[in-house]
Structures are given as C-alpha cells and as structure tokens.
Amino acid sequence: MASIPTLKQVPDAPVAPVPSGTPPQAVRGRRRLRARILLLTTMVAATAVFVYPLIWLVSASFKPQSEVFDNRLIPRSPTLQNYVEIWNAAPLALWMGNTVLVTVLAAVAVTLSSSMVAWGFAYYRFRGRNALFFLVLATMMLPGAVTLIPTFLIWNALGQVGTLTPLWAGNLFGSAFYIFLLRQFFLGLPRQIFEAARTDGANDWQLFRHFALPLCKPALIVTLLFEAQAAWTDLMRPLIYLRDSDTFTVPRGLKAMVDQFGFAGNWHWELIVTASVITTLPMIVLFFVGQRHFIEGVATTGVKG
C-alpha cells in the first residue's frame, strides 16, 4: 500500500522571483498622470477653438477699418472710436430694449405654458395620454418653414404684423421640446409627495404651484436660458414681421446695419463687429449668472423615462 506523503515530504512550491524595477503603484500613477495631461491638453485645444472667434471679434472691435481682417489678436493701433460711432450711427439702445422685452416675454411665456402641459402629461393618468404625448412630439418633426406662411396669415388677420407681438405671443401655446424636457423632470419627482399634499387638502393648482414648480427649478432655469438665447438671436421672425426701425430687435438691426454700411464696395465691418460685441455681452453675462443652475438642470433632467 502506497504511503501518503506527510506534510514534511511535500516539496515546497517554487516562489516566483520578484521583478526588480519600478513598483506597480508608481507605474499606475504615471499612466494616470499621462492620461490626465492628455485630457487637459485636449480640453485646452477644444476651448481655444471655441473661444478664438469671440476673442477675434472683441479684438476687431478695437481696430480701425483698414486693420479689421489682419488676424492680429492684439490690435496694432487700438481705438475706441468704433464704439462712439456705432452709438451715433444706429439706435442700439432702442434695439436692445426691444430685444430684452421680446426675450423676457418669450422665455416666461414658453416656460409657464410648457411646464403646465408637461405637468399634465407627467402626473395625471388618463386614456390616450401616451398617444397624445407622441402627437405633441411629432410636431417637432415638422420643419418651421412649413408653418411660416400660415402663421403669418394668422397674425396679419389679427393686425399684428409690424409689432413685436408675433415674436413672443406664439410661446403662450408651449413648445414640444420644452414639454418633453420638463415632463422628464416631473417624472423623476417622488409621487408620494403630491399624494400626501392632496391628502392634506391641496387642489390641482396648489400641487403644481407650491410643490411641482419649486422642485423642478433647475429644469425651469434651463428652459428659460434656452429660450432666452433663442429669442435674443432670432432673425427669421423679425425679418418677416417687423417693418419700422423703431421696432427692430438686435438681429434685425444688425442686418439693417450690414445693408446700410455696405455701399460702393466699402464695407464698414469695424462697426458691424463692434455692434456684435455689444449685443453679445448680455448673453455671456446671462450664462455666467445662471451657469450653476444650468449645469444642475442638464445633469438632472431626463433621469427617468
């Protein structure tokens, strides 16, 4: 009978030699450092690509006419005369006032109306809800150019052509994109909060006003910022509906300036870029003011389908 080897008789397993050189922790640290440097380099390069046009625009606004397109970021002979001339040549203050009015009305109107519709789709349960919601989303597939003529005929029949009303009043009926955006946020709210409030006697309007709206503040700010940017830079509708220069918005006024200052082949681009800088600053300030809420809203919207 073969004998079973005892513990002392079992040969020791060979021990792998410990490689000499850099410790594994140091190798992983170097790899992470190289990856971080590559990421930062890529981010800096991408930032430079996006920021360069703005830097060029600001630089060109301080250059005389003969140096606008010399591609120098630091002007050879900087001047403030462009800013003086543009305020005397065009009613920029009036145009910016009209644009601020349209922007505020359009942003507030579309935020309130879209939030009401989105709350209805998110909270209430009724037959055909999904089909109706898909029908609302289907309107996003319709190009805006298709509805230009019918919309113009409606505003013309109401006698509003030539006024600022067509630039913002359509937002009173909501927007399919913002309805989808806000609905996704409402779906992520705990339903137990609203059921408890209803048990305590809250009606439908109180649920929406005192509970739903405060809880979706980041999404509302995202909607406001998106629509404010869209209304501030809108050129198509002002070109269609505005006739008098006293009602021009900033984009429509800039278009008029391009037509006005381009004569006999002598384009005064130094005035155009100066006006562009002045009218771009409010959007930059608006973004930095709402940056924290904007990032929070983008990060938290759409977490539930």
Coordinates of C-alpha atoms in Angstrom, one line a residue:
M1 CA 0.0 0.0 0.0
A2 CA 1.5 3.3 -1.1
S3 CA 2.3 5.6 1.7
I4 CA 0.6 9.0 1.9
P5 CA 3.2 11.7 1.9
T6 CA 3.3 13.7 5.0
L7 CA 3.4 17.5 5.2
K8 CA 7.2 17.4 5.5
Q9 CA 7.5 15.2 2.5
V10 CA 5.6 17.6 0.1
P11 CA 8.1 19.7 -1.9
D12 CA 7.8 23.4 -1.5
A13 CA 6.2 25.2 -4.4
P14 CA 8.7 27.4 -6.4
V15 CA 8.4 31.0 -5.5
A16 CA 8.3 33.4 -8.4
P17 CA 11.1 35.9 -8.3
V18 CA 10.0 39.5 -7.5
P19 CA 10.8 41.6 -10.5
S20 CA 13.1 44.4 -9.8
G21 CA 12.4 47.9 -11.0
T22 CA 9.5 50.4 -10.6
P23 CA 6.8 49.4 -8.2
P24 CA 3.3 48.8 -9.7
Q25 CA 1.8 51.8 -7.8
A26 CA 4.3 54.1 -9.4
V27 CA 3.5 52.7 -12.9
R28 CA -0.2 53.2 -12.4
G29 CA 0.4 56.7 -11.1
R30 CA 2.4 57.6 -14.2
R31 CA -0.3 56.2 -16.5
R32 CA -2.9 58.3 -14.7
L33 CA -0.7 61.4 -15.0
R34 CA -0.2 60.9 -18.7
A35 CA -3.9 60.3 -19.2
R36 CA -4.7 63.5 -17.2
I37 CA -2.2 65.5 -19.2
L38 CA -3.7 64.2 -22.5
L39 CA -7.2 65.1 -21.3
L40 CA -6.2 68.6 -20.2
T41 CA -4.4 69.2 -23.5
T42 CA -7.4 68.1 -25.5
M43 CA -9.7 70.3 -23.4
V44 CA -7.5 73.3 -23.8
A45 CA -7.3 72.8 -27.5
A46 CA -11.0 72.4 -27.8
T47 CA -11.6 75.5 -25.7
A48 CA -9.2 77.5 -27.8
V49 CA -11.1 76.5 -31.0
F50 CA -14.4 77.7 -29.5
V51 CA -13.1 80.8 -27.8
Y52 CA -11.0 82.1 -30.7
P53 CA -13.9 83.6 -32.7
L54 CA -15.1 85.6 -29.7
I55 CA -11.5 86.8 -29.0
W56 CA -11.1 87.8 -32.6
L57 CA -14.5 89.6 -32.6
V58 CA -13.5 91.6 -29.5
S59 CA -10.1 92.4 -30.9
A60 CA -11.5 93.6 -34.3
S61 CA -13.9 96.0 -32.5
F62 CA -10.9 98.0 -31.3
K63 CA -9.3 98.2 -34.8
P64 CA -9.7 100.8 -37.5
Q65 CA -11.3 99.8 -40.8
S66 CA -8.0 99.0 -42.5
E67 CA -6.9 96.5 -39.9
V68 CA -10.1 94.6 -39.2
F69 CA -9.0 91.5 -41.1
D70 CA -5.3 91.4 -40.3
N71 CA -5.8 88.4 -38.0
R72 CA -3.9 90.1 -35.2
L73 CA -5.4 89.3 -31.8
I74 CA -3.7 92.4 -30.3
P75 CA -4.6 95.5 -32.3
R76 CA -1.6 97.4 -33.8
S77 CA -3.4 100.7 -33.2
P78 CA -6.3 100.2 -30.8
T79 CA -9.1 102.7 -30.8
L80 CA -12.4 103.3 -29.0
Q81 CA -13.8 105.3 -31.9
N82 CA -15.8 102.4 -33.2
Y83 CA -17.9 102.3 -30.1
V84 CA -18.6 106.0 -30.3
E85 CA -19.5 105.9 -33.9
I86 CA -21.9 102.9 -33.6
W87 CA -23.9 104.5 -30.8
N88 CA -24.3 107.6 -33.0
A89 CA -24.9 105.7 -36.3
A90 CA -27.6 103.3 -35.0
P91 CA -30.3 103.2 -32.2
L92 CA -28.6 100.3 -30.5
A93 CA -30.2 101.2 -27.1
L94 CA -33.7 101.1 -28.6
W95 CA -33.0 97.8 -30.4
M96 CA -31.6 96.2 -27.3
G97 CA -34.6 97.4 -25.3
N98 CA -37.0 95.8 -27.9
T99 CA -34.9 92.6 -27.7
V100 CA -34.9 92.5 -23.9
L101 CA -38.7 92.9 -23.9
V102 CA -39.3 90.1 -26.5
T103 CA -36.7 87.8 -24.8
V104 CA -38.3 88.2 -21.4
L105 CA -41.9 87.7 -22.6
A106 CA -41.0 84.8 -24.9
A107 CA -38.9 83.0 -22.2
V108 CA -41.5 83.4 -19.4
A109 CA -44.4 82.5 -21.7
V110 CA -42.9 79.3 -23.0
T111 CA -41.7 78.2 -19.6
L112 CA -45.1 78.6 -17.9
S113 CA -47.1 77.1 -20.7
S114 CA -44.8 74.2 -21.3
S115 CA -44.5 73.4 -17.6
M116 CA -48.3 73.2 -17.3
V117 CA -48.6 70.9 -20.3
A118 CA -45.6 68.8 -19.1
W119 CA -47.1 68.5 -15.6
G120 CA -50.4 67.3 -17.1
F121 CA -48.6 64.5 -19.0
A122 CA -46.4 63.5 -16.1
Y123 CA -48.8 63.5 -13.2
Y124 CA -52.3 62.7 -14.5
R125 CA -53.3 59.3 -15.7
F126 CA -55.9 59.3 -18.5
R127 CA -56.8 57.2 -21.5
G128 CA -54.8 58.2 -24.6
R129 CA -52.2 60.0 -22.7
N130 CA -49.2 58.4 -24.4
A131 CA -50.8 58.7 -27.8
L132 CA -51.4 62.4 -27.2
F133 CA -47.9 62.9 -26.0
F134 CA -46.4 61.2 -29.0
L135 CA -48.6 63.5 -31.2
V136 CA -47.0 66.5 -29.4
L137 CA -43.6 65.1 -30.0
A138 CA -44.4 64.5 -33.7
T139 CA -44.8 68.3 -34.2
M140 CA -41.0 68.5 -33.6
M141 CA -40.5 66.7 -36.9
L142 CA -42.4 69.4 -38.8
P143 CA -39.9 72.0 -40.3
G144 CA -40.5 75.5 -39.1
A145 CA -40.5 76.8 -42.7
V146 CA -43.7 74.8 -43.4
T147 CA -45.7 76.9 -40.9
L148 CA -44.3 80.3 -41.8
I149 CA -47.0 81.3 -44.3
P150 CA -50.0 80.0 -42.3
T151 CA -48.6 81.7 -39.1
F152 CA -48.1 85.0 -41.0
L153 CA -51.6 84.9 -42.4
I154 CA -53.0 84.5 -38.8
W155 CA -51.0 87.4 -37.4
N156 CA -51.8 89.5 -40.4
A157 CA -55.6 88.8 -39.9
L158 CA -55.2 89.9 -36.3
G159 CA -53.5 93.1 -37.4
Q160 CA -50.2 92.4 -35.5
V161 CA -47.8 92.5 -38.4
G162 CA -45.3 95.3 -37.8
T163 CA -45.5 94.8 -34.0
L164 CA -43.4 92.8 -31.5
T165 CA -46.4 90.6 -30.6
P166 CA -45.7 87.8 -33.2
L167 CA -42.2 87.4 -31.8
W168 CA -43.3 86.1 -28.4
A169 CA -47.0 85.5 -28.3
G170 CA -46.8 82.1 -30.0
N171 CA -44.9 80.8 -27.0
L172 CA -48.1 81.1 -24.9
F173 CA -49.0 77.7 -26.5
G174 CA -45.9 75.9 -25.3
S175 CA -43.1 74.2 -27.2
A176 CA -42.9 70.4 -27.8
F177 CA -39.2 70.3 -27.0
Y178 CA -39.6 72.1 -23.6
I179 CA -42.7 70.0 -22.8
F180 CA -40.6 66.8 -23.3
L181 CA -37.7 68.3 -21.3
L182 CA -39.9 69.3 -18.3
R183 CA -42.0 66.1 -18.4
Q184 CA -38.9 64.0 -18.0
F185 CA -38.0 66.0 -14.9
F186 CA -41.5 65.8 -13.4
L187 CA -41.5 62.0 -13.9
G188 CA -38.4 61.9 -11.7
L189 CA -40.1 63.5 -8.7
P190 CA -41.5 61.3 -5.9
R191 CA -45.2 60.8 -6.4
Q192 CA -45.7 60.3 -2.7
I193 CA -45.1 64.0 -2.1
F194 CA -48.1 65.0 -4.2
E195 CA -50.3 62.3 -2.8
A196 CA -49.5 63.4 0.7
A197 CA -50.3 67.0 -0.2
R198 CA -53.6 66.0 -1.8
T199 CA -54.5 64.1 1.3
D200 CA -53.9 67.3 3.3
G201 CA -56.4 69.1 1.1
A202 CA -54.2 70.6 -1.7
N203 CA -56.0 71.1 -5.0
D204 CA -54.6 70.6 -8.5
W205 CA -53.3 74.1 -8.9
Q206 CA -51.7 74.1 -5.4
L207 CA -49.9 70.8 -6.3
F208 CA -48.5 72.4 -9.4
R209 CA -47.7 75.9 -7.9
H210 CA -46.4 75.0 -4.5
F211 CA -44.8 71.6 -5.0
A212 CA -44.1 70.8 -8.6
L213 CA -42.6 74.1 -9.7
P214 CA -40.2 74.6 -6.7
L215 CA -38.9 71.0 -7.1
C216 CA -38.2 71.5 -10.8
K217 CA -36.4 74.8 -10.5
P218 CA -33.2 73.7 -12.3
A219 CA -35.3 72.5 -15.3
L220 CA -37.2 75.7 -15.4
I221 CA -34.0 77.7 -15.5
V222 CA -32.6 75.6 -18.3
T223 CA -35.8 76.3 -20.3
L224 CA -35.5 80.0 -19.6
L225 CA -31.9 80.1 -20.7
F226 CA -32.5 78.1 -23.8
E227 CA -35.5 80.2 -24.9
A228 CA -33.8 83.5 -23.9
Q229 CA -30.9 82.6 -26.2
A230 CA -33.2 81.6 -29.0
A231 CA -35.3 84.8 -28.7
W232 CA -32.2 87.0 -28.5
T233 CA -30.6 85.7 -31.6
D234 CA -33.8 85.1 -33.7
L235 CA -33.6 86.8 -37.1
M236 CA -36.2 85.0 -39.2
R237 CA -39.3 86.2 -37.5
P238 CA -38.1 89.9 -37.2
L239 CA -37.3 89.8 -40.9
I240 CA -40.9 88.7 -41.6
Y241 CA -42.9 90.8 -39.2
L242 CA -41.0 94.0 -38.5
R243 CA -41.2 96.9 -40.8
D244 CA -40.2 100.1 -38.8
S245 CA -36.7 100.5 -37.5
D246 CA -38.2 101.6 -34.1
T247 CA -39.4 98.1 -33.6
F248 CA -36.3 96.3 -34.7
T249 CA -34.6 93.8 -32.5
V250 CA -30.9 93.4 -32.3
P251 CA -30.5 90.7 -35.0
R252 CA -32.8 92.7 -37.3
G253 CA -30.9 95.8 -36.6
L254 CA -27.6 94.2 -37.3
K255 CA -29.0 93.0 -40.7
A256 CA -30.1 96.6 -41.4
M257 CA -26.6 97.8 -40.5
V258 CA -25.0 95.4 -42.9
D259 CA -27.2 96.7 -45.6
Q260 CA -26.6 100.3 -44.6
F261 CA -22.9 100.3 -44.2
G262 CA -22.1 98.3 -47.3
F263 CA -22.1 100.8 -50.0
A264 CA -19.9 101.2 -53.1
G265 CA -18.0 98.1 -52.0
N266 CA -16.8 99.9 -48.9
W267 CA -17.9 97.7 -46.1
H268 CA -17.6 99.2 -42.6
W269 CA -17.0 95.9 -40.9
E270 CA -15.4 97.6 -37.9
L271 CA -18.9 99.0 -37.0
I272 CA -20.6 95.6 -37.6
V273 CA -18.2 93.7 -35.3
T274 CA -18.4 96.4 -32.6
A275 CA -22.2 96.2 -32.6
S276 CA -21.9 92.4 -32.5
V277 CA -19.7 92.6 -29.4
I278 CA -22.1 95.0 -27.6
T279 CA -25.1 92.7 -28.3
T280 CA -23.3 89.5 -27.4
L281 CA -22.3 90.6 -23.9
P282 CA -25.8 90.3 -22.4
M283 CA -25.9 86.6 -23.4
I284 CA -22.5 85.9 -21.9
V285 CA -23.5 87.6 -18.6
L286 CA -26.8 85.7 -18.6
F287 CA -25.0 82.4 -19.0
F288 CA -22.5 83.1 -16.2
V289 CA -25.3 84.2 -13.8
G290 CA -27.3 81.0 -14.4
Q291 CA -24.4 78.7 -15.0
R292 CA -24.7 76.7 -11.8
H293 CA -28.5 76.2 -12.3
F294 CA -27.9 75.4 -16.0
I295 CA -25.4 72.6 -15.2
E296 CA -27.6 71.2 -12.5
G297 CA -30.7 71.2 -14.7
V298 CA -28.9 69.5 -17.6
A299 CA -27.5 66.9 -15.2
T300 CA -30.8 66.1 -13.5
T301 CA -33.2 66.4 -16.4
G302 CA -34.2 63.1 -18.1
V303 CA -33.2 60.7 -15.4
K304 CA -36.5 58.8 -15.8
G305 CA -38.5 57.9 -18.9

